Coordinates of C-alpha atoms in Angstrom, one line a residue:
Chain K
M3 CA 0.0 0.0 0.0
S4 CA 1.4 3.4 -1.0
D5 CA 1.7 6.4 1.3
T6 CA -1.2 8.0 -0.4
D7 CA -3.3 4.9 0.2
T8 CA -2.3 4.9 3.8
Q9 CA -3.1 8.6 4.2
L10 CA -6.4 8.1 2.6
R11 CA -7.2 5.1 4.7
K12 CA -6.5 7.0 7.9
L13 CA -8.7 9.8 6.7
L14 CA -11.5 7.4 5.8
E15 CA -11.3 5.7 9.2
R16 CA -11.4 9.0 10.9
A17 CA -14.4 10.1 8.9
V18 CA -16.4 7.0 9.4
G19 CA -16.2 6.6 13.2
D20 CA -18.3 4.0 14.9
P21 CA -21.8 2.9 13.8
P22 CA -24.5 4.2 16.2
R23 CA -26.2 0.8 16.3
H24 CA -25.4 -2.8 15.9
V25 CA -26.9 -5.1 13.3
A26 CA -27.9 -8.2 15.1
V27 CA -28.9 -11.7 13.9
P28 CA -32.5 -11.4 14.8
E29 CA -32.8 -8.3 12.6
V30 CA -31.2 -10.2 9.8
R31 CA -33.6 -13.1 10.4
R32 CA -36.6 -10.7 10.2
E33 CA -35.3 -9.1 7.1
F34 CA -34.8 -12.5 5.5
I35 CA -38.3 -13.6 6.4
H36 CA -39.7 -10.3 5.2
R37 CA -38.0 -10.6 1.9
R38 CA -39.2 -14.2 1.5
I39 CA -42.8 -13.1 2.2
T40 CA -42.6 -10.2 -0.1
Q41 CA -41.2 -12.3 -2.9
T42 CA -43.7 -15.1 -2.4
A43 CA -46.6 -12.6 -2.2
A44 CA -45.4 -10.9 -5.4
A45 CA -45.1 -14.3 -7.1
V46 CA -48.6 -15.2 -6.1
V47 CA -49.9 -11.9 -7.4
A48 CA -48.1 -12.4 -10.6
V49 CA -49.6 -15.9 -11.1
I50 CA -53.1 -14.6 -10.3
A51 CA -52.6 -11.8 -12.7
I52 CA -51.5 -14.2 -15.4
G53 CA -54.7 -16.1 -15.0
V54 CA -57.0 -13.2 -14.7
G55 CA -55.6 -10.4 -16.7
G56 CA -53.4 -12.0 -19.3
T57 CA -49.7 -11.8 -19.9
A58 CA -49.5 -8.0 -20.1
V59 CA -50.8 -7.5 -16.6
A60 CA -48.8 -10.4 -15.3
A61 CA -45.6 -8.9 -16.7
H62 CA -46.4 -5.6 -14.9
F63 CA -46.7 -7.3 -11.6
A64 CA -43.7 -9.5 -12.0
G65 CA -41.7 -6.4 -12.6
A66 CA -42.5 -5.3 -9.0
K67 CA -41.1 -8.5 -7.6
G68 CA -37.7 -7.3 -6.9
A69 CA -38.5 -4.1 -5.2
P70 CA -35.6 -3.0 -3.0
A71 CA -35.8 -4.2 0.5
A72 CA -35.0 -0.9 2.0
M73 CA -38.1 0.6 0.4
A74 CA -40.4 -2.1 1.7
A75 CA -42.1 -1.8 5.1
R76 CA -39.9 -3.0 7.9
G77 CA -40.8 -4.5 11.1
V78 CA -39.7 -1.7 13.2
P79 CA -41.4 1.6 12.3
R80 CA -38.9 3.8 10.5
Y81 CA -40.4 7.0 12.0
Y82 CA -42.0 8.1 15.2
L83 CA -44.0 11.2 16.1
Q84 CA -43.1 13.2 19.1
A85 CA -44.3 16.4 20.7
D86 CA -43.2 18.3 23.8
A87 CA -45.7 20.0 26.0
A88 CA -45.6 23.8 25.8
E89 CA -45.6 23.9 29.6
P90 CA -43.0 21.3 30.6
G91 CA -43.8 19.5 33.8
H92 CA -47.3 21.0 33.9
D93 CA -49.6 19.4 31.4
P94 CA -49.1 15.7 31.4
A95 CA -47.3 15.6 34.7
A96 CA -50.1 17.4 36.5
Y97 CA -52.5 14.9 35.2
Q98 CA -50.4 11.8 35.8
A99 CA -49.3 12.9 39.2
S100 CA -52.9 13.1 40.2
E101 CA -53.0 9.3 39.8
Y102 CA -50.9 8.9 42.8
P103 CA -53.2 9.5 45.7
D104 CA -50.7 8.4 48.3
R105 CA -48.8 11.5 47.5
G106 CA -51.8 13.6 48.3
A107 CA -52.3 14.6 44.7
G108 CA -55.9 13.7 45.0
G109 CA -58.3 13.5 42.1
G110 CA -57.4 16.6 40.1
T111 CA -59.1 17.3 36.9
P112 CA -57.2 16.2 33.9
V113 CA -55.9 18.9 31.6
A114 CA -55.4 18.7 27.9
I115 CA -51.9 18.6 26.5
R116 CA -50.7 21.6 24.6
A117 CA -47.8 21.2 22.1
E118 CA -46.8 23.9 19.7
Q119 CA -45.6 21.5 17.1
A120 CA -45.0 17.8 16.5
L121 CA -41.8 16.3 15.1
I122 CA -41.3 13.2 13.0
R123 CA -38.0 11.5 13.8
R124 CA -36.3 8.6 12.3
T125 CA -36.2 5.6 14.6
A126 CA -32.6 4.6 13.8
T127 CA -30.9 8.0 14.2
G128 CA -33.4 10.3 15.9
A129 CA -32.9 12.8 13.0
I130 CA -35.9 15.1 12.5
T131 CA -37.3 14.4 9.1
G132 CA -40.5 16.4 9.4
R133 CA -42.4 18.8 11.6
F134 CA -45.8 20.3 11.6
R135 CA -48.1 22.5 13.6
C136 CA -51.9 22.6 13.6
P137 CA -52.9 24.1 10.3
E138 CA -55.7 26.1 11.9
G139 CA -53.1 28.6 13.1
T140 CA -52.6 30.6 16.3
G141 CA -54.3 29.4 19.4
W142 CA -54.4 25.8 18.1
W143 CA -52.2 23.2 19.8
V144 CA -51.3 19.6 19.0
N145 CA -53.1 17.8 21.7
Q146 CA -53.1 14.1 20.9
A147 CA -51.6 11.7 18.3
A148 CA -52.0 8.0 17.5
A149 CA -50.6 5.9 14.7
V150 CA -52.8 4.1 12.2
T151 CA -50.0 2.8 10.0
N152 CA -46.2 3.3 10.1
S153 CA -46.7 6.3 7.8
T154 CA -50.1 7.7 8.9
F155 CA -51.0 9.3 12.1
I156 CA -54.2 10.8 13.4
I157 CA -53.6 13.9 15.5
G158 CA -55.9 16.0 17.6
C159 CA -55.6 19.8 17.3
S160 CA -57.4 21.8 20.0
E161 CA -58.2 25.4 20.2
Q162 CA -57.1 26.5 23.7
P163 CA -56.7 29.8 25.4
A164 CA -53.2 31.2 25.4
A165 CA -53.0 31.1 29.2
R166 CA -54.4 28.4 31.3
T167 CA -57.1 29.5 33.6
P168 CA -59.3 27.4 35.9
G169 CA -62.4 26.3 34.1
A170 CA -61.3 27.5 30.7
G171 CA -60.7 24.4 28.6
P172 CA -60.4 24.0 24.9
S173 CA -63.3 25.2 22.9
Q174 CA -63.1 22.7 20.1
E175 CA -60.9 19.9 18.8
V176 CA -60.3 18.8 15.2
L177 CA -58.9 15.4 14.2
L178 CA -56.6 15.3 11.2
S179 CA -54.8 12.5 9.5
V180 CA -51.2 13.2 8.8
H181 CA -49.4 11.3 6.0
L182 CA -45.7 10.8 5.8
T183 CA -43.6 10.5 2.7
A184 CA -41.2 7.6 2.3
A185 CA -38.5 9.8 3.6
G186 CA -40.3 10.8 6.7
G187 CA -41.5 14.2 5.6
V188 CA -45.0 15.4 6.0
A189 CA -46.8 14.7 2.8
G190 CA -50.1 16.3 3.8
M191 CA -53.0 16.5 6.3
A192 CA -56.6 15.8 5.8
P193 CA -59.6 16.3 8.2
V194 CA -61.0 13.1 9.6
P195 CA -64.7 12.7 8.8
G196 CA -66.7 13.5 11.9
G197 CA -63.6 14.7 13.6
H198 CA -64.7 18.2 14.6
L199 CA -65.5 18.1 18.3
T200 CA -67.2 20.8 20.3
R201 CA -68.4 20.9 23.8
I202 CA -65.4 19.0 25.0
G203 CA -65.2 20.4 28.6
A204 CA -61.6 20.3 29.7
G205 CA -60.5 18.7 26.5
V206 CA -59.5 15.4 25.0
I207 CA -57.3 13.6 27.5
S208 CA -56.3 10.4 25.7
M209 CA -56.7 9.1 22.2
A210 CA -56.2 5.8 20.5
A211 CA -56.7 4.7 16.9
A212 CA -57.4 1.2 15.7
P213 CA -54.6 -0.1 13.5
N214 CA -57.1 -0.4 10.7
G215 CA -57.8 3.3 11.1
H216 CA -61.5 2.8 11.1
E217 CA -62.1 3.8 14.7
V218 CA -60.6 6.5 16.9
A219 CA -61.4 6.5 20.6
L220 CA -61.2 9.7 22.7
A221 CA -61.4 10.1 26.4
I222 CA -63.0 13.5 27.0
S223 CA -63.1 15.4 30.2
A224 CA -66.7 16.4 30.0
G225 CA -66.7 18.5 33.1
N226 CA -69.0 18.3 36.2
G227 CA -66.9 15.5 37.6
R228 CA -67.3 13.2 34.7
M229 CA -65.3 11.8 31.8
D230 CA -66.7 10.1 28.8
I231 CA -65.2 8.1 26.0
E232 CA -66.3 8.7 22.4
V233 CA -65.6 6.3 19.6
L234 CA -65.5 7.8 16.1
N235 CA -66.0 5.8 12.9
T236 CA -63.6 7.5 10.5
A237 CA -65.4 6.1 7.5
T238 CA -68.9 7.4 8.3
G239 CA -68.1 10.1 10.8
Q240 CA -70.5 8.7 13.3
R241 CA -69.6 8.8 17.0
A242 CA -70.7 6.5 19.7
L243 CA -70.7 7.7 23.3
W244 CA -69.6 5.7 26.2
R245 CA -70.9 7.6 29.2
G246 CA -68.5 7.6 32.1
R247 CA -69.4 6.8 35.7
P248 CA -69.5 9.8 38.0
H249 CA -66.0 10.7 39.4
W250 CA -64.2 8.2 37.3
K251 CA -61.2 9.1 35.3
Y252 CA -60.4 7.3 32.1
W253 CA -57.1 7.4 30.2
G254 CA -54.5 5.1 28.5
L255 CA -56.9 4.1 25.7
S256 CA -56.0 1.4 23.2
L257 CA -58.0 -0.4 20.5
T258 CA -57.6 -3.8 18.8
S259 CA -57.0 -3.9 15.1
N260 CA -60.6 -4.7 14.2
G261 CA -61.8 -1.8 16.5
Q262 CA -63.9 -4.2 18.5
E263 CA -62.1 -4.1 21.9
L264 CA -61.5 -0.8 23.7
V265 CA -59.2 -1.0 26.7
F266 CA -58.4 1.8 29.1
T267 CA -57.5 2.5 32.7
G268 CA -60.2 3.7 35.1
L269 CA -59.9 5.3 38.5
P270 CA -62.8 6.6 40.6
C271 CA -60.9 9.6 41.8
L272 CA -62.1 12.5 39.7
G273 CA -62.7 15.4 42.0
V274 CA -62.2 13.2 45.1
P275 CA -59.5 14.7 47.4
R276 CA -57.0 12.2 48.7
C277 CA -58.5 9.4 46.8
T278 CA -57.3 6.0 47.8
S279 CA -59.1 3.8 45.3
A280 CA -57.0 1.4 43.4
G281 CA -58.6 1.6 40.0
S282 CA -58.4 -1.0 37.3
V283 CA -57.8 -1.7 33.6
L284 CA -61.2 -2.1 31.9
A285 CA -62.5 -3.0 28.5
V286 CA -65.7 -2.6 26.5
R287 CA -66.9 -4.2 23.3
P288 CA -67.9 -3.6 20.6
A289 CA -66.2 -0.3 20.9
A290 CA -68.4 1.3 18.2
Q291 CA -71.6 0.5 20.0
G292 CA -71.5 3.0 22.9
G293 CA -73.3 2.7 26.2
S294 CA -72.4 3.0 29.8
L295 CA -68.9 2.5 31.1
A296 CA -70.4 1.2 34.3
G297 CA -70.7 -2.1 32.5
A298 CA -67.1 -2.3 31.5
R299 CA -65.5 -5.5 32.4
V300 CA -62.3 -5.6 34.5
I301 CA -59.3 -7.0 32.7
V302 CA -56.6 -6.3 35.2
P303 CA -57.8 -5.6 38.8
H304 CA -55.2 -2.9 39.5
R305 CA -54.4 0.5 38.2
S306 CA -51.8 1.0 35.5
S307 CA -50.2 4.2 34.3
V308 CA -50.9 3.4 30.7
T309 CA -51.8 0.3 28.7
A310 CA -51.6 -1.1 25.2
I311 CA -53.6 -4.0 23.8
S312 CA -52.2 -6.1 21.1
P313 CA -53.9 -5.8 17.7
D314 CA -55.5 -9.2 18.1
G315 CA -56.7 -8.4 21.6
S316 CA -54.9 -11.3 23.2
V317 CA -52.2 -9.5 25.2
L318 CA -52.4 -6.5 27.3
C319 CA -49.2 -4.6 28.3
S320 CA -49.3 -2.1 31.2
L321 CA -46.6 0.3 32.2
G322 CA -46.6 0.8 35.9
L323 CA -44.6 3.4 37.7
E324 CA -43.4 3.3 41.2
A325 CA -44.1 -0.5 41.2
T326 CA -42.8 -2.8 43.8
V327 CA -41.2 -5.7 42.1
S328 CA -40.7 -8.9 44.1
G329 CA -40.0 -12.5 43.4
P330 CA -39.4 -15.6 45.3
P331 CA -36.5 -15.3 47.8
P332 CA -33.8 -14.2 47.5
A333 CA -35.1 -11.8 44.9
P334 CA -34.8 -8.3 46.2
L335 CA -37.5 -5.7 46.2
A336 CA -37.1 -3.0 43.7
H337 CA -38.9 0.2 42.8
G338 CA -39.1 1.7 39.4
V339 CA -40.7 1.3 36.1
I340 CA -42.3 -2.0 35.3
L341 CA -43.8 -3.3 32.1
I342 CA -46.2 -6.2 32.5
C343 CA -47.9 -8.1 29.7
T344 CA -50.7 -10.4 30.5
S345 CA -53.0 -12.7 28.5
V346 CA -56.4 -11.1 28.2
K347 CA -58.1 -14.4 28.1
T348 CA -56.5 -16.1 31.1
G349 CA -54.9 -13.2 33.0
N350 CA -51.7 -15.1 33.0
L351 CA -48.4 -13.3 32.8
V352 CA -46.8 -13.6 29.4
G353 CA -43.9 -11.2 29.9
E354 CA -42.5 -8.6 32.2
A355 CA -39.5 -6.4 32.5
Y356 CA -38.6 -3.6 34.7
D357 CA -36.2 -0.8 35.1
S358 CA -35.2 0.0 38.7
R359 CA -33.1 3.0 38.1
F360 CA -35.7 5.2 39.6
D361 CA -36.3 6.2 43.1
R362 CA -39.5 5.5 44.9
G363 CA -41.7 8.4 45.3
A364 CA -40.9 10.5 42.2
A365 CA -43.0 8.9 39.5
A366 CA -44.7 11.6 37.3
L367 CA -45.3 10.6 33.8
G368 CA -45.5 7.5 31.6
L369 CA -46.1 6.8 28.0
L370 CA -46.6 3.4 26.5
T371 CA -47.3 3.1 22.8
A372 CA -47.5 0.1 20.6
D373 CA -46.9 0.3 16.8
P374 CA -49.8 -0.8 14.6
S375 CA -48.4 -4.3 14.4
G376 CA -48.2 -4.5 18.2
Q377 CA -44.7 -5.8 18.0
Y378 CA -42.8 -2.8 19.2
L379 CA -43.5 -0.7 22.2
I380 CA -42.3 2.8 23.0
V381 CA -41.7 3.3 26.7
H382 CA -41.2 6.7 28.2
A383 CA -41.1 7.5 31.9
V384 CA -40.1 10.5 33.9
T385 CA -39.5 10.4 37.6
G386 CA -38.1 13.5 39.1
G387 CA -35.0 14.5 37.2
K388 CA -34.5 11.1 35.6
S389 CA -36.2 9.8 32.5
I390 CA -36.1 6.9 30.1
N391 CA -37.3 6.9 26.5
G392 CA -36.9 4.1 24.1
W393 CA -38.4 1.1 22.4
I394 CA -38.4 -2.5 23.0
R395 CA -37.4 -4.7 20.1
E396 CA -39.1 -7.9 21.1
N397 CA -42.6 -8.9 21.0
P398 CA -43.7 -8.7 24.6
A399 CA -44.7 -12.3 24.5
T400 CA -41.1 -13.2 23.9
F401 CA -39.6 -11.7 27.0
N402 CA -41.3 -14.0 29.4
Q403 CA -38.9 -14.4 32.2
D404 CA -38.6 -16.1 35.5
P405 CA -39.9 -13.5 38.0
A406 CA -37.0 -14.2 40.2
N407 CA -34.6 -13.2 37.6
M408 CA -36.3 -10.5 35.6
P409 CA -34.0 -8.5 33.3
S410 CA -33.8 -4.8 33.1
V411 CA -35.9 -3.3 30.3
R412 CA -33.7 -3.5 27.2
L413 CA -34.7 -0.2 25.7
I414 CA -33.3 1.0 22.4
P415 CA -32.9 4.7 23.2
L416 CA -35.1 7.2 21.2
K417 CA -34.0 10.8 20.8
G418 CA -36.0 13.6 22.3
N419 CA -36.0 12.3 25.8
G420 CA -37.1 14.8 28.4
A421 CA -39.5 15.9 31.0
A422 CA -41.5 17.9 28.5
L423 CA -42.2 15.0 26.3
A424 CA -45.9 14.6 26.2
I425 CA -46.8 12.8 23.0
E426 CA -44.9 9.9 21.4
T427 CA -46.2 7.3 19.0
W428 CA -45.4 5.2 16.0
Chain B
M12 CA -40.6 -24.8 4.3
T13 CA -38.3 -24.4 1.4
G14 CA -34.7 -25.3 1.4
D15 CA -33.6 -21.7 1.7
E16 CA -35.8 -21.2 4.7
A17 CA -34.2 -24.2 6.4
A18 CA -30.7 -23.0 5.6
P19 CA -30.6 -20.3 8.4
Q20 CA -31.4 -23.0 11.0
R21 CA -28.2 -24.7 9.8
G22 CA -26.3 -21.5 9.5
E23 CA -23.4 -22.6 11.7
G24 CA -21.0 -19.7 12.1
F25 CA -23.4 -17.1 10.8
P26 CA -24.2 -15.4 14.2
E27 CA -20.5 -15.4 15.0
F28 CA -19.7 -13.8 11.6
V29 CA -22.4 -11.1 12.1
L30 CA -21.2 -10.4 15.6
A31 CA -17.6 -10.1 14.5
R32 CA -18.0 -8.3 11.2
E33 CA -21.2 -6.2 11.3
Q34 CA -19.4 -3.1 12.5
A35 CA -16.7 -3.3 9.8
L36 CA -19.4 -3.9 7.2
Q37 CA -21.4 -0.9 8.5
R38 CA -18.3 1.3 8.2
S39 CA -17.8 0.2 4.6
A40 CA -21.4 0.7 3.9
W41 CA -21.3 4.2 5.4
L42 CA -18.5 5.1 2.9
L43 CA -20.8 3.9 0.1
T44 CA -24.0 5.5 1.3
G45 CA -22.8 8.4 3.4
N46 CA -25.6 7.8 5.8
W47 CA -25.6 5.5 8.9
A48 CA -29.3 4.6 8.5
L49 CA -28.8 3.5 5.0
A50 CA -25.6 1.8 5.9
E51 CA -27.4 -0.2 8.5
D52 CA -30.2 -1.1 6.0
L53 CA -27.6 -2.1 3.4
V54 CA -25.7 -4.4 5.8
Q55 CA -28.9 -6.0 7.0
T56 CA -30.1 -6.6 3.5
A57 CA -26.8 -8.0 2.3
L58 CA -26.6 -10.4 5.3
A59 CA -30.2 -11.5 4.8
R60 CA -29.4 -12.2 1.1
C61 CA -26.3 -14.2 2.1
W62 CA -28.0 -16.2 4.8
P63 CA -29.7 -18.8 2.6
R64 CA -26.4 -19.5 0.9
W65 CA -24.4 -19.6 4.1
E66 CA -23.6 -23.3 3.8
R67 CA -21.9 -22.6 0.5
I68 CA -20.0 -19.5 1.5
R69 CA -19.2 -20.0 5.1
D70 CA -15.6 -21.0 4.5
D71 CA -14.8 -17.6 3.1
P72 CA -17.9 -15.4 3.5
E73 CA -16.2 -12.0 3.6
V74 CA -15.8 -11.5 -0.1
Y75 CA -19.2 -12.8 -0.9
V76 CA -20.9 -10.7 1.6
R77 CA -19.1 -7.6 0.4
R78 CA -20.0 -8.5 -3.2
V79 CA -23.7 -8.7 -2.3
M80 CA -23.4 -5.5 -0.4
I81 CA -21.9 -3.6 -3.3
N82 CA -24.4 -5.1 -5.8
T83 CA -27.3 -4.2 -3.5
W84 CA -26.0 -0.7 -3.1
M85 CA -25.6 -0.3 -6.9
T86 CA -29.1 -1.6 -7.4
W87 CA -30.5 0.9 -4.9
R88 CA -28.6 3.7 -6.7
R89 CA -30.0 2.6 -10.1
R90 CA -33.5 2.7 -8.8
R91 CA -32.7 6.2 -7.7
W92 CA -34.0 5.7 -4.2
R93 CA -32.9 8.7 -2.4
G94 CA -33.9 7.8 1.1
E95 CA -34.5 10.5 3.6
T96 CA -32.8 13.8 3.9
P97 CA -33.0 14.8 7.6
S98 CA -34.0 18.5 7.9
D99 CA -32.5 19.2 11.2
P100 CA -29.5 18.3 13.3
I101 CA -30.2 16.3 16.4
P102 CA -30.1 18.9 19.2
D103 CA -29.7 16.4 22.0
S104 CA -26.8 14.3 20.8
A105 CA -23.5 14.3 22.5
A106 CA -20.2 13.6 20.9
P107 CA -16.7 13.3 22.4
G108 CA -13.9 15.5 21.2
D109 CA -14.1 18.4 18.9
L110 CA -17.4 18.0 17.2
A111 CA -16.8 20.7 14.6
I112 CA -13.5 19.2 13.3
E113 CA -14.9 15.6 13.2
T114 CA -17.9 16.8 11.4
S115 CA -16.0 18.8 8.8
V116 CA -13.8 15.7 8.2
R117 CA -16.8 13.5 7.8
L118 CA -18.6 15.9 5.4
A119 CA -15.4 16.5 3.4
V120 CA -14.9 12.7 2.9
R121 CA -18.5 12.1 2.2
D122 CA -18.7 14.8 -0.4
A123 CA -15.5 13.8 -2.0
L124 CA -16.6 10.2 -2.3
A125 CA -19.9 11.3 -3.7
G126 CA -18.0 12.8 -6.6
L127 CA -16.7 9.4 -7.6
T128 CA -18.4 6.9 -9.9
E129 CA -20.1 3.9 -8.3
R130 CA -17.4 1.6 -9.4
Q131 CA -14.6 3.9 -8.3
R132 CA -16.2 4.3 -4.9
A133 CA -16.7 0.6 -4.5
V134 CA -13.1 -0.2 -5.5
L135 CA -11.8 2.5 -3.2
V136 CA -13.7 1.2 -0.2
L137 CA -12.8 -2.4 -0.8
R138 CA -9.2 -1.9 -1.8
V139 CA -8.1 1.0 0.5
F140 CA -10.5 1.0 3.4
D141 CA -11.1 -2.7 3.7
D142 CA -7.6 -3.5 2.6
M143 CA -8.7 -6.3 0.3
T144 CA -6.3 -7.6 -2.3
E145 CA -6.8 -6.6 -5.9
A146 CA -7.7 -10.2 -6.7
A147 CA -10.3 -10.2 -3.9
V148 CA -11.7 -6.9 -5.0
A149 CA -11.9 -8.2 -8.6
Q150 CA -13.7 -11.2 -7.3
A151 CA -16.1 -9.1 -5.3
L152 CA -16.9 -6.8 -8.1
G153 CA -16.9 -9.5 -10.8
C154 CA -14.3 -7.8 -13.0
A155 CA -10.7 -8.2 -14.0
I156 CA -7.8 -7.4 -11.8
G157 CA -6.6 -4.9 -14.4
T158 CA -9.9 -3.1 -14.1
V159 CA -9.5 -2.9 -10.4
K160 CA -6.0 -1.4 -10.8
S161 CA -7.1 1.2 -13.3
T162 CA -10.3 2.1 -11.4
A163 CA -8.4 2.5 -8.2
A164 CA -5.8 4.7 -9.9
Q165 CA -8.5 6.9 -11.4
A166 CA -10.3 7.2 -8.0
L167 CA -7.1 8.1 -6.2
A168 CA -6.2 10.6 -8.8
R169 CA -9.5 12.2 -8.5
L170 CA -9.3 12.4 -4.7
R171 CA -5.8 13.8 -4.8
T172 CA -7.0 16.8 -6.7
D173 CA -10.0 17.3 -4.5
P174 CA -9.3 20.5 -2.6
R175 CA -11.5 19.4 0.3
L176 CA -9.3 16.3 0.9
A177 CA -5.8 17.6 0.0
D178 CA -5.4 19.6 3.2
L179 CA -6.9 16.8 5.4
M180 CA -4.6 14.2 3.9
E181 CA -1.6 16.3 4.6
R182 CA -2.6 16.6 8.2
E183 CA -3.0 12.9 8.5
T184 CA 0.7 12.5 7.7
L185 CA 1.8 14.8 10.5

């Protein structure tokens, strides 16, 4: 090798640095399976096309067989949506802190999140590939977001007063679908049919979209010590009302892929000072029917910060904060963030993991979001000055562990971690 | 299950190869793509393509994997897939050392490589960065050794005259 080669090589090595992430065998395996499925599906389509449409059509489809793998949809969402609250530590934290009655927070009225803008970030690098504000202009805030596909989100924009004053909630909320380009930019927005909400009391507190995009569920603080849940059919614009029980708070909504099952956390503490009720994770079905939430069935008989139901409705994951983790002796007690996944049908534990880096008594905020496939979970938690933000690679059902030897949560970090983070979904 | 699908189950040595070489492959891929995200995609795709054939190539997989990687990259380029163009720096990332200098080096190298033809860049990465022999490079690219020599010479000549790199290369010798 000549001197020039050596110099150049040193320069190249210096420029390259270290890769930010590792390529692991499971990823390669998924890629391989994905390619095989894509190729098989393309081949099947081509054969059908030959039979139905003749050789010209068949040739067209066969041409698509070798689409570059990088362009095809991957298992892990390539992008995630993220928004910081305009009032860090106030909006979401005030609401979530009220869920910890042992700290004397009592049953405060939930307040709607206010974010000036939302960012689209690339999962692999955290690079910001797009950003948007509510198109309605000044006085409108990004309030909620939920993913329908890896490239389509439904967001809630609410008109709220510039300054928070007691009793002055949002005057209206508009739901919009946001579409991303292949490169993660914002391709456009469109109103969701039936997505213009008025008379929304203190605002929309939680939102979930079914992975098929046909239903959107909204927990609305109706005022007068009551919260309701509305389920919107995005095709027809019709809304079904699930009337809440007096003094019950509802949040942490999630929907199964067929929109049938609506799961949420309920706590009978709304407007109840120093409430000590435990609450529970509840479900109603069919979600689009409406009715009384008094008839909701209990899935998990204890409160959770936030929950996510798998698309097929079989597994429920709950993110608990300030949990006490214990196992058979000599397993130590630990306090921190715990992620528990249980079978909806049997109630049996199918997977759990925890992160004990947090101190007891400081839990404030938690976000748990599953991607539309239900395979990848975003976990965000803030306790005092510490926070974690990342995603879990495995299907929850695959990290079933011996309770005596639970591993720490293996989170792949996501950029944008911070106490102000109020909305994060993919 | 097809034979190919069964192959990964028998892929003795494949996990070890991935563990040992994925970082090096990613570095080479970065020089080709100029983008870590694409580099990761490229390595993952190349490994997934090699996996079904692992039984045949496992005695000397390096050249084969790199050949697949180069071919995949060229295919992506031909299809004119641009990928994403991040619009903003990441505000919350930390980097050791002098970030400005490292960034300027990285950008200068990336821009200079972008001025080469696909084949020149591939030869340069394999021959200079990966330190492969001319014969191995020829095998990886499916061309004659003479072609490798001439292409490498053209690439180096082009980089030598690149003002963005000239100064940096001099400093590397100090």
